[in-house]
Amino acid sequence: MSENKDLSLSLKDIQNMLDNYGVEELKDIKIEGDLEIEVEPLSGGVSITPEMLQSMVVANEAKQAVYHISNLFKMFGLSLSFQDISTIPTPVQAPVTEEVLKPRFKPLENLIAKKFNVSKDEWRLKVEEITLGATKTDGGTRGNVIKIGGEQAMPFYCWDGNIPNRPVVALDVFDMPISLAKAVKVHYEDVVHDPGDWARKAVKDYKADMVTIHLISTDPLIKDTPAKEAAKAVEEVLQAVDVPIVIGGSGNPDKDPEVLEKAAEVAEGERCLIASANLDMDWERIGNAAKKYGHNILSWTQLDMNNQRELNRKLLKVVEMPRDRIVIDPTTAALGYGLDYAYTNMERIRLAALGGDDELSFPMSSGTTNAWGAREAWMINSPMPEDSDWGPREFRGPLWEIYTGLPLAIAGVDLFMMMHPLSVRVLKETTQTLLGMIEGEKVDISNWIKEV
Amino acid sequence: MKVQSPLEVYNYLPGTNCKECGEETCMAFASKLIDRSKTLDMCKEILDEAYKEEYEKLEDMLSPEIKEIIIGVGDKAVKVGGEDVLYRHQLTFYNQPPFAYDVTDVMSEKEITERVNFVNNYKKFYVGNFLRLDMIAIRSVSDDPEKFKECVKKVKDLTELPIILMSFNPDVLDAGLEIIKDRRPLVYAANEDNWQKVAELIDKYKVPVVLFSPDLDKLSSLAKTFVEMGMDELVLDPGTYPSGKQLMGTFERFIKLRRSAIKDGNKDVAFPLIGIPAISSLISKDKDEFEQAVSESILTILEILKYGDLLVFHNIAPYAILPAIHLRFNIYTDPRSPVQVDAGLFKMGNPDENSPLFLTTNFALTYFTVKSDLESNNIDSYLLVVNTDGIGVEASVAGGQLNTGKIKDAIETTKAKEVIKHNTLVLPGLAARLSGATEDETGMKVLVGPTDSGRIAKWMEDHWESDK
Ligand code: B12
Ligand code: SF4
């Protein structure tokens, strides 16, 4: 097109041009001789219509037409000169060209019929299905078993593939009173001194699917409770409630193997979830204990897909843990404190799993309670004087936990460890809704603008 | 965007490696275009008319999958849509969905003023900036053009924020548009019944418009028809339902629309989506305020995560807004780079040579948390910020980005020793394990502070004077 660079046209030429070539043919303007412009439909549905050119020139506003056409030609890399161009102000490039290119309104009589189509996600692998708890018939004392995992589609994408199990919630119980956010504490004040009562309340009043007994008093920096004594709390909880349970250590890498081994032993046959094996500790000993006493194992890594693969591989190859007894915890960071990392890490793990990565195709667990570490969840008000009011923390806290948990459900979490009764209720209700398990109230939204 | 590989882009670039764009080579620039960290107009050469064809080709190749639409004018204008991926790790999500709060034409003047001012002034500090609210949606409950007009006038005077005009009645919309046409409002909405009249308005006022239908065939028809009529500044509303099976359907429709647009290249629906968490009040009206906020929050979470490009709210309870603006920020943060601040030596308050010298990392969340703790407790001090590639204290100690070598370098390059005379450095509690080696390397006295910077004030009382 470079040979057209020095072309000059007069307004009259353009008028002749329009007359000569007629409205219809202008759609792909083709002008004989030394000028050739091809007008291709541009992206985004913007194209030059014959009506547009015509209206500009035929309209009496000659000056404006010149102005517009000059712009138009510039768009196509051509320069123009006009006899009376001196009186024309310099065009403002962006808005004017937009206006020029904007097609004219063409009212239509009827809607153009369209059928909406969308592809299906095709996956190669399904997530392992894990059974938690054992009833009398399979050698335990639980009233029911819980299954998690087994998904053949992204979370709640029920139209793509089967999602056989709903996410479940385990409420946290500690083997000693610990400092809790005020909004949480009020719900457990009467039971914090007794893990059995605590577990009972969690199940009976707050409808926990499971409970987690955290043996945090075993931490050498806390009480250094011996493993044998700590295991009693596990027995207490097993007696107090008949839901499946999770057994957690203190997180101390030196002490946990011993503590979890003992706990696994006293809970033999109950098919608990042992939380957790971690790369920084003797994962082999913990894994072996879980395997030997008939439990599932929680494989916990910190926000790193490759570490998660590595630990799972170790549990599968070295410990020889059966595939249907591994749950993974890729780490939960609270809203505002790394939730973006946790969300994307989990989403990627689930995508990889469904896509065929059998080192990652396990149900996921989330320590959603971490939400309470965020200042916004527990502080009375903002430490920043410039901030708008944060609102009362007894409302803000549980919402913070919901806002941490629910996104992770959408990323693929199957088992939530939580604390606030309201957050638990909302999380359960919403995830069940997304699986079509709750009919709900039918509303007509066609006139919502007036009715809200 | 239609292209994945920089090579495809490179083929259309001038190939002269002139470096005008700030990149060493055209190839490097091509990869920046692909990850959207640079824009085509930064290559001066391609703007030359000799490259006209290439420019157009590139512009088309690089345009986002989902159309980007601007609502409002001036500084406060918002961009909606412009997205390219289904999962944020595949690139990043681009334009945070603006949050619009509603007022109605039957509210009292006092209530309207309070609500609009609340939205105007709301702010929450987070990683170096204030999170804010973005728009006002004006709903016509009266269905009376005159009343609506009055309401739009009031709101127009109260705020510069972009506006959404909401009614299914074209006469009402027309009345509102006449008042506020210069501010490029978004019109809500054309549906199966009113689309012709609304189209006339859109032509008359040249503003973007929402098309509403929970039936995706009809929504596609509406979109196709509007494009055919010459209007392509469209936002789609596939219907937000508050609960049960209907809510399940909402979730499904948002995902299917976006998948069809991005994965299947369906141009008919390649437009931004609007979500209406406000609709939750249809079922929660009789419940208490907190329950209402919870219902609206559920819709908010789902629509932030799954492709809502613009959200309309009814509830303005501060405890419900707070988590919503953080979730939006977190999900739209670019996953390719942690939010970080410049390293260096900074004054907190008015320190002198006896003031403490604290050390922290350049992860934005860490830096601003520590800074706000120091400032709000009036602790005049120096804060030495070490470049850990934007990783926080605990993770950078674990991952090695914070080490004694880096600390030593930072002290030397900032000449930190010269501003104090006590020669004492305070490390974060979570970096305690670096304290011995840091003393040896730097020749400074090293104290270990608390694990949470929120407790520095108390720590100062107990330790600073006695231990320094
Ligand atoms: C988000 C996160 C990440 C993100 C990091 C994002 C980022 N840009 O920093 C990613 C995904 C990259 C990550 C990676 C890793 N992480 Co990580 N991560 C976290 C997580 C969830 C939150 C950390 C956070 O951002 N906290 C908020 C910020 C503000 O905290 P902060 O910087 O520490 O600042 C606070 C204090 O230190 C103190 N403070 C700060 N400055 C100062 C200064 C003074 C003078 C004082 C007194 C106090 C003070 O006050 C601040 C406010 O409380 C924590 C778990 C948790 N704690 O919830 C794990 C955690 C920090 N990660 C951990 C690990 C092990 C890792 C990895 C090594 C994992 C791996 N094996 O790959 C990698 C290392 C990566 C690297 N360094 O390159 C461990 C660290 C264990 C340890 N103590 O050694 C943790 C604690 C998880 C765990 N429980 O095991 N991680
Ligand atoms: S400015 Fe354009 S031509 Fe020059 S190096 Fe950059 S991409 Fe290449």
mmCIF file with all atom_site columns, C-alpha atoms in Angstrom, chain B residues 302-432:
data_model
loop_
_atom_site.group_PDB
_atom_site.id
_atom_site.type_symbol
_atom_site.label_atom_id
_atom_site.label_alt_id
_atom_site.label_comp_id
_atom_site.label_asym_id
_atom_site.label_entity_id
_atom_site.label_seq_id
_atom_site.pdbx_PDB_ins_code
_atom_site.Cartn_x
_atom_site.Cartn_y
_atom_site.Cartn_z
_atom_site.occupancy
_atom_site.B_iso_or_equiv
_atom_site.pdbx_formal_charge
_atom_site.auth_seq_id
_atom_site.auth_comp_id
_atom_site.auth_asym_id
_atom_site.auth_atom_id
_atom_site.pdbx_PDB_model_num
ATOM 1   C CA . LEU B 1 302 ? -19.594 -17.009 43.710 1.00 0.00 ? 302 LEU B CA 1
ATOM 2   C CA . GLU B 1 303 ? -19.808 -14.148 41.231 1.00 0.00 ? 303 GLU B CA 1
ATOM 3   C CA . ILE B 1 304 ? -16.391 -12.702 42.071 1.00 0.00 ? 304 ILE B CA 1
ATOM 4   C CA . LEU B 1 305 ? -14.803 -16.108 41.525 1.00 0.00 ? 305 LEU B CA 1
ATOM 5   C CA . LYS B 1 306 ? -16.806 -17.163 38.525 1.00 0.00 ? 306 LYS B CA 1
ATOM 6   C CA . TYR B 1 307 ? -16.757 -14.437 35.991 1.00 0.00 ? 307 TYR B CA 1
ATOM 7   C CA . GLY B 1 308 ? -18.904 -11.594 37.265 1.00 0.00 ? 308 GLY B CA 1
ATOM 8   C CA . ASP B 1 309 ? -17.350 -8.511  35.621 1.00 0.00 ? 309 ASP B CA 1
ATOM 9   C CA . LEU B 1 310 ? -19.580 -5.989  37.397 1.00 0.00 ? 310 LEU B CA 1
ATOM 10  C CA . LEU B 1 311 ? -21.625 -6.541  40.568 1.00 0.00 ? 311 LEU B CA 1
ATOM 11  C CA . VAL B 1 312 ? -24.654 -4.736  41.954 1.00 0.00 ? 312 VAL B CA 1
ATOM 12  C CA . PHE B 1 313 ? -25.325 -4.718  45.706 1.00 0.00 ? 313 PHE B CA 1
ATOM 13  C CA . HIS B 1 314 ? -28.102 -3.687  47.996 1.00 0.00 ? 314 HIS B CA 1
ATOM 14  C CA . ASN B 1 315 ? -26.508 -4.207  51.380 1.00 0.00 ? 315 ASN B CA 1
ATOM 15  C CA . ILE B 1 316 ? -24.067 -1.590  52.674 1.00 0.00 ? 316 ILE B CA 1
ATOM 16  C CA . ALA B 1 317 ? -23.198 -3.169  56.015 1.00 0.00 ? 317 ALA B CA 1
ATOM 17  C CA . PRO B 1 318 ? -19.471 -2.446  56.531 1.00 0.00 ? 318 PRO B CA 1
ATOM 18  C CA . TYR B 1 319 ? -18.735 -5.939  57.869 1.00 0.00 ? 319 TYR B CA 1
ATOM 19  C CA . ALA B 1 320 ? -20.044 -7.416  54.589 1.00 0.00 ? 320 ALA B CA 1
ATOM 20  C CA . ILE B 1 321 ? -18.203 -4.982  52.322 1.00 0.00 ? 321 ILE B CA 1
ATOM 21  C CA . LEU B 1 322 ? -14.858 -5.586  54.020 1.00 0.00 ? 322 LEU B CA 1
ATOM 22  C CA . PRO B 1 323 ? -14.332 -9.241  53.011 1.00 0.00 ? 323 PRO B CA 1
ATOM 23  C CA . ALA B 1 324 ? -15.850 -8.665  49.562 1.00 0.00 ? 324 ALA B CA 1
ATOM 24  C CA . ILE B 1 325 ? -13.333 -5.988  48.559 1.00 0.00 ? 325 ILE B CA 1
ATOM 25  C CA . HIS B 1 326 ? -10.461 -8.141  49.787 1.00 0.00 ? 326 HIS B CA 1
ATOM 26  C CA . LEU B 1 327 ? -11.627 -11.202 47.888 1.00 0.00 ? 327 LEU B CA 1
ATOM 27  C CA . ARG B 1 328 ? -11.953 -9.169  44.721 1.00 0.00 ? 328 ARG B CA 1
ATOM 28  C CA . PHE B 1 329 ? -8.459  -7.765  45.182 1.00 0.00 ? 329 PHE B CA 1
ATOM 29  C CA . ASN B 1 330 ? -6.911  -11.151 45.940 1.00 0.00 ? 330 ASN B CA 1
ATOM 30  C CA . ILE B 1 331 ? -8.519  -12.904 42.980 1.00 0.00 ? 331 ILE B CA 1
ATOM 31  C CA . TYR B 1 332 ? -7.553  -10.138 40.569 1.00 0.00 ? 332 TYR B CA 1
ATOM 32  C CA . THR B 1 333 ? -3.962  -9.852  41.827 1.00 0.00 ? 333 THR B CA 1
ATOM 33  C CA . ASP B 1 334 ? -1.520  -10.846 39.122 1.00 0.00 ? 334 ASP B CA 1
ATOM 34  C CA . PRO B 1 335 ? -0.363  -14.319 40.171 1.00 0.00 ? 335 PRO B CA 1
ATOM 35  C CA . ARG B 1 336 ? 2.860   -13.902 38.221 1.00 0.00 ? 336 ARG B CA 1
ATOM 36  C CA . SER B 1 337 ? 4.381   -11.428 40.630 1.00 0.00 ? 337 SER B CA 1
ATOM 37  C CA . PRO B 1 338 ? 3.874   -10.889 44.349 1.00 0.00 ? 338 PRO B CA 1
ATOM 38  C CA . VAL B 1 339 ? 2.732   -7.421  45.239 1.00 0.00 ? 339 VAL B CA 1
ATOM 39  C CA . GLN B 1 340 ? 5.965   -5.792  46.374 1.00 0.00 ? 340 GLN B CA 1
ATOM 40  C CA . VAL B 1 341 ? 7.392   -2.474  47.482 1.00 0.00 ? 341 VAL B CA 1
ATOM 41  C CA . ASP B 1 342 ? 10.787  -0.857  46.962 1.00 0.00 ? 342 ASP B CA 1
ATOM 42  C CA . ALA B 1 343 ? 13.569  -1.902  49.279 1.00 0.00 ? 343 ALA B CA 1
ATOM 43  C CA . GLY B 1 344 ? 15.427  0.782   51.231 1.00 0.00 ? 344 GLY B CA 1
ATOM 44  C CA . LEU B 1 345 ? 15.577  2.662   54.504 1.00 0.00 ? 345 LEU B CA 1
ATOM 45  C CA . PHE B 1 346 ? 12.389  4.465   55.528 1.00 0.00 ? 346 PHE B CA 1
ATOM 46  C CA . LYS B 1 347 ? 11.479  6.844   58.326 1.00 0.00 ? 347 LYS B CA 1
ATOM 47  C CA . MET B 1 348 ? 8.443   5.992   60.384 1.00 0.00 ? 348 MET B CA 1
ATOM 48  C CA . GLY B 1 349 ? 7.218   9.128   62.132 1.00 0.00 ? 349 GLY B CA 1
ATOM 49  C CA . ASN B 1 350 ? 10.073  11.426  63.214 1.00 0.00 ? 350 ASN B CA 1
ATOM 50  C CA . PRO B 1 351 ? 13.011  9.266   64.216 1.00 0.00 ? 351 PRO B CA 1
ATOM 51  C CA . ASP B 1 352 ? 16.324  10.531  65.584 1.00 0.00 ? 352 ASP B CA 1
ATOM 52  C CA . GLU B 1 353 ? 19.663  8.879   66.254 1.00 0.00 ? 353 GLU B CA 1
ATOM 53  C CA . ASN B 1 354 ? 18.305  7.151   69.362 1.00 0.00 ? 354 ASN B CA 1
ATOM 54  C CA . SER B 1 355 ? 15.318  5.630   67.609 1.00 0.00 ? 355 SER B CA 1
ATOM 55  C CA . PRO B 1 356 ? 15.170  1.912   66.933 1.00 0.00 ? 356 PRO B CA 1
ATOM 56  C CA . LEU B 1 357 ? 16.094  0.391   63.571 1.00 0.00 ? 357 LEU B CA 1
ATOM 57  C CA . PHE B 1 358 ? 13.700  -2.369  62.509 1.00 0.00 ? 358 PHE B CA 1
ATOM 58  C CA . LEU B 1 359 ? 14.137  -4.806  59.659 1.00 0.00 ? 359 LEU B CA 1
ATOM 59  C CA . THR B 1 360 ? 11.470  -6.298  57.442 1.00 0.00 ? 360 THR B CA 1
ATOM 60  C CA . THR B 1 361 ? 10.954  -7.614  53.881 1.00 0.00 ? 361 THR B CA 1
ATOM 61  C CA . ASN B 1 362 ? 9.555   -6.032  50.728 1.00 0.00 ? 362 ASN B CA 1
ATOM 62  C CA . PHE B 1 363 ? 6.381   -8.142  50.422 1.00 0.00 ? 363 PHE B CA 1
ATOM 63  C CA . ALA B 1 364 ? 3.743   -5.410  50.239 1.00 0.00 ? 364 ALA B CA 1
ATOM 64  C CA . LEU B 1 365 ? 1.485   -7.078  52.779 1.00 0.00 ? 365 LEU B CA 1
ATOM 65  C CA . THR B 1 366 ? 4.361   -7.387  55.256 1.00 0.00 ? 366 THR B CA 1
ATOM 66  C CA . TYR B 1 367 ? 5.702   -3.893  54.708 1.00 0.00 ? 367 TYR B CA 1
ATOM 67  C CA . PHE B 1 368 ? 2.376   -2.127  55.070 1.00 0.00 ? 368 PHE B CA 1
ATOM 68  C CA . THR B 1 369 ? 1.341   -4.204  58.057 1.00 0.00 ? 369 THR B CA 1
ATOM 69  C CA . VAL B 1 370 ? 4.550   -3.311  59.877 1.00 0.00 ? 370 VAL B CA 1
ATOM 70  C CA . LYS B 1 371 ? 4.402   0.321   58.783 1.00 0.00 ? 371 LYS B CA 1
ATOM 71  C CA . SER B 1 372 ? 0.840   0.748   59.977 1.00 0.00 ? 372 SER B CA 1
ATOM 72  C CA . ASP B 1 373 ? 1.669   -0.919  63.296 1.00 0.00 ? 373 ASP B CA 1
ATOM 73  C CA . LEU B 1 374 ? 4.601   1.404   63.853 1.00 0.00 ? 374 LEU B CA 1
ATOM 74  C CA . GLU B 1 375 ? 2.762   4.530   62.801 1.00 0.00 ? 375 GLU B CA 1
ATOM 75  C CA . SER B 1 376 ? -0.487  3.879   64.589 1.00 0.00 ? 376 SER B CA 1
ATOM 76  C CA . ASN B 1 377 ? 1.448   3.237   67.801 1.00 0.00 ? 377 ASN B CA 1
ATOM 77  C CA . ASN B 1 378 ? 3.534   6.389   67.303 1.00 0.00 ? 378 ASN B CA 1
ATOM 78  C CA . ILE B 1 379 ? 6.806   4.530   67.317 1.00 0.00 ? 379 ILE B CA 1
ATOM 79  C CA . ASP B 1 380 ? 9.334   6.899   65.746 1.00 0.00 ? 380 ASP B CA 1
ATOM 80  C CA . SER B 1 381 ? 11.801  4.598   64.059 1.00 0.00 ? 381 SER B CA 1
ATOM 81  C CA . TYR B 1 382 ? 13.733  3.557   60.964 1.00 0.00 ? 382 TYR B CA 1
ATOM 82  C CA . LEU B 1 383 ? 12.496  0.652   58.910 1.00 0.00 ? 383 LEU B CA 1
ATOM 83  C CA . LEU B 1 384 ? 15.027  -1.192  56.796 1.00 0.00 ? 384 LEU B CA 1
ATOM 84  C CA . VAL B 1 385 ? 13.243  -3.014  53.995 1.00 0.00 ? 385 VAL B CA 1
ATOM 85  C CA . VAL B 1 386 ? 15.206  -5.872  52.450 1.00 0.00 ? 386 VAL B CA 1
ATOM 86  C CA . ASN B 1 387 ? 14.497  -7.028  48.927 1.00 0.00 ? 387 ASN B CA 1
ATOM 87  C CA . THR B 1 388 ? 13.241  -10.610 49.244 1.00 0.00 ? 388 THR B CA 1
ATOM 88  C CA . ASP B 1 389 ? 11.580  -10.649 45.820 1.00 0.00 ? 389 ASP B CA 1
ATOM 89  C CA . GLY B 1 390 ? 8.314   -9.757  47.435 1.00 0.00 ? 390 GLY B CA 1
ATOM 90  C CA . ILE B 1 391 ? 8.208   -12.666 49.865 1.00 0.00 ? 391 ILE B CA 1
ATOM 91  C CA . GLY B 1 392 ? 7.067   -12.152 53.465 1.00 0.00 ? 392 GLY B CA 1
ATOM 92  C CA . VAL B 1 393 ? 9.245   -12.718 56.531 1.00 0.00 ? 393 VAL B CA 1
ATOM 93  C CA . GLU B 1 394 ? 8.269   -16.251 57.428 1.00 0.00 ? 394 GLU B CA 1
ATOM 94  C CA . ALA B 1 395 ? 8.247   -17.598 53.880 1.00 0.00 ? 395 ALA B CA 1
ATOM 95  C CA . SER B 1 396 ? 11.474  -15.824 52.886 1.00 0.00 ? 396 SER B CA 1
ATOM 96  C CA . VAL B 1 397 ? 13.348  -17.162 55.908 1.00 0.00 ? 397 VAL B CA 1
ATOM 97  C CA . ALA B 1 398 ? 12.093  -20.628 54.946 1.00 0.00 ? 398 ALA B CA 1
ATOM 98  C CA . GLY B 1 399 ? 12.855  -20.111 51.249 1.00 0.00 ? 399 GLY B CA 1
ATOM 99  C CA . GLY B 1 400 ? 16.215  -18.373 51.686 1.00 0.00 ? 400 GLY B CA 1
ATOM 100 C CA . GLN B 1 401 ? 15.426  -14.946 50.199 1.00 0.00 ? 401 GLN B CA 1
ATOM 101 C CA . LEU B 1 402 ? 16.035  -13.385 53.572 1.00 0.00 ? 402 LEU B CA 1
ATOM 102 C CA . ASN B 1 403 ? 19.552  -14.254 54.689 1.00 0.00 ? 403 ASN B CA 1
ATOM 103 C CA . THR B 1 404 ? 22.471  -12.595 56.449 1.00 0.00 ? 404 THR B CA 1
ATOM 104 C CA . GLY B 1 405 ? 24.181  -11.681 53.178 1.00 0.00 ? 405 GLY B CA 1
ATOM 105 C CA . LYS B 1 406 ? 21.128  -9.751  52.017 1.00 0.00 ? 406 LYS B CA 1
ATOM 106 C CA . ILE B 1 407 ? 20.802  -8.063  55.392 1.00 0.00 ? 407 ILE B CA 1
ATOM 107 C CA . LYS B 1 408 ? 24.420  -6.997  55.334 1.00 0.00 ? 408 LYS B CA 1
ATOM 108 C CA . ASP B 1 409 ? 24.086  -5.616  51.791 1.00 0.00 ? 409 ASP B CA 1
ATOM 109 C CA . ALA B 1 410 ? 20.987  -3.704  52.725 1.00 0.00 ? 410 ALA B CA 1
ATOM 110 C CA . ILE B 1 411 ? 22.690  -2.116  55.721 1.00 0.00 ? 411 ILE B CA 1
ATOM 111 C CA . GLU B 1 412 ? 25.647  -1.097  53.593 1.00 0.00 ? 412 GLU B CA 1
ATOM 112 C CA . THR B 1 413 ? 23.792  0.283   50.588 1.00 0.00 ? 413 THR B CA 1
ATOM 113 C CA . THR B 1 414 ? 21.378  2.298   52.697 1.00 0.00 ? 414 THR B CA 1
ATOM 114 C CA . LYS B 1 415 ? 24.083  3.446   55.137 1.00 0.00 ? 415 LYS B CA 1
ATOM 115 C CA . ALA B 1 416 ? 21.691  2.509   57.885 1.00 0.00 ? 416 ALA B CA 1
ATOM 116 C CA . LYS B 1 417 ? 24.401  2.509   60.542 1.00 0.00 ? 417 LYS B CA 1
ATOM 117 C CA . GLU B 1 418 ? 24.969  6.210   60.044 1.00 0.00 ? 418 GLU B CA 1
ATOM 118 C CA . VAL B 1 419 ? 21.492  7.319   61.041 1.00 0.00 ? 419 VAL B CA 1
ATOM 119 C CA . ILE B 1 420 ? 21.628  5.724   64.491 1.00 0.00 ? 420 ILE B CA 1
ATOM 120 C CA . LYS B 1 421 ? 24.202  5.799   67.240 1.00 0.00 ? 421 LYS B CA 1
ATOM 121 C CA . HIS B 1 422 ? 23.212  2.731   69.267 1.00 0.00 ? 422 HIS B CA 1
ATOM 122 C CA . ASN B 1 423 ? 24.303  0.233   66.569 1.00 0.00 ? 423 ASN B CA 1
ATOM 123 C CA . THR B 1 424 ? 21.341  -2.038  67.300 1.00 0.00 ? 424 THR B CA 1
ATOM 124 C CA . LEU B 1 425 ? 19.196  -3.810  64.738 1.00 0.00 ? 425 LEU B CA 1
ATOM 125 C CA . VAL B 1 426 ? 15.799  -5.357  65.551 1.00 0.00 ? 426 VAL B CA 1
ATOM 126 C CA . LEU B 1 427 ? 14.856  -8.457  63.565 1.00 0.00 ? 427 LEU B CA 1
ATOM 127 C CA . PRO B 1 428 ? 11.316  -9.794  63.231 1.00 0.00 ? 428 PRO B CA 1
ATOM 128 C CA . GLY B 1 429 ? 10.592  -12.613 65.659 1.00 0.00 ? 429 GLY B CA 1
ATOM 129 C CA . LEU B 1 430 ? 10.055  -14.989 62.767 1.00 0.00 ? 430 LEU B CA 1
ATOM 130 C CA . ALA B 1 431 ? 13.610  -14.327 61.569 1.00 0.00 ? 431 ALA B CA 1
ATOM 131 C CA . ALA B 1 432 ? 15.104  -15.178 64.986 1.00 0.00 ? 432 ALA B CA 1
#
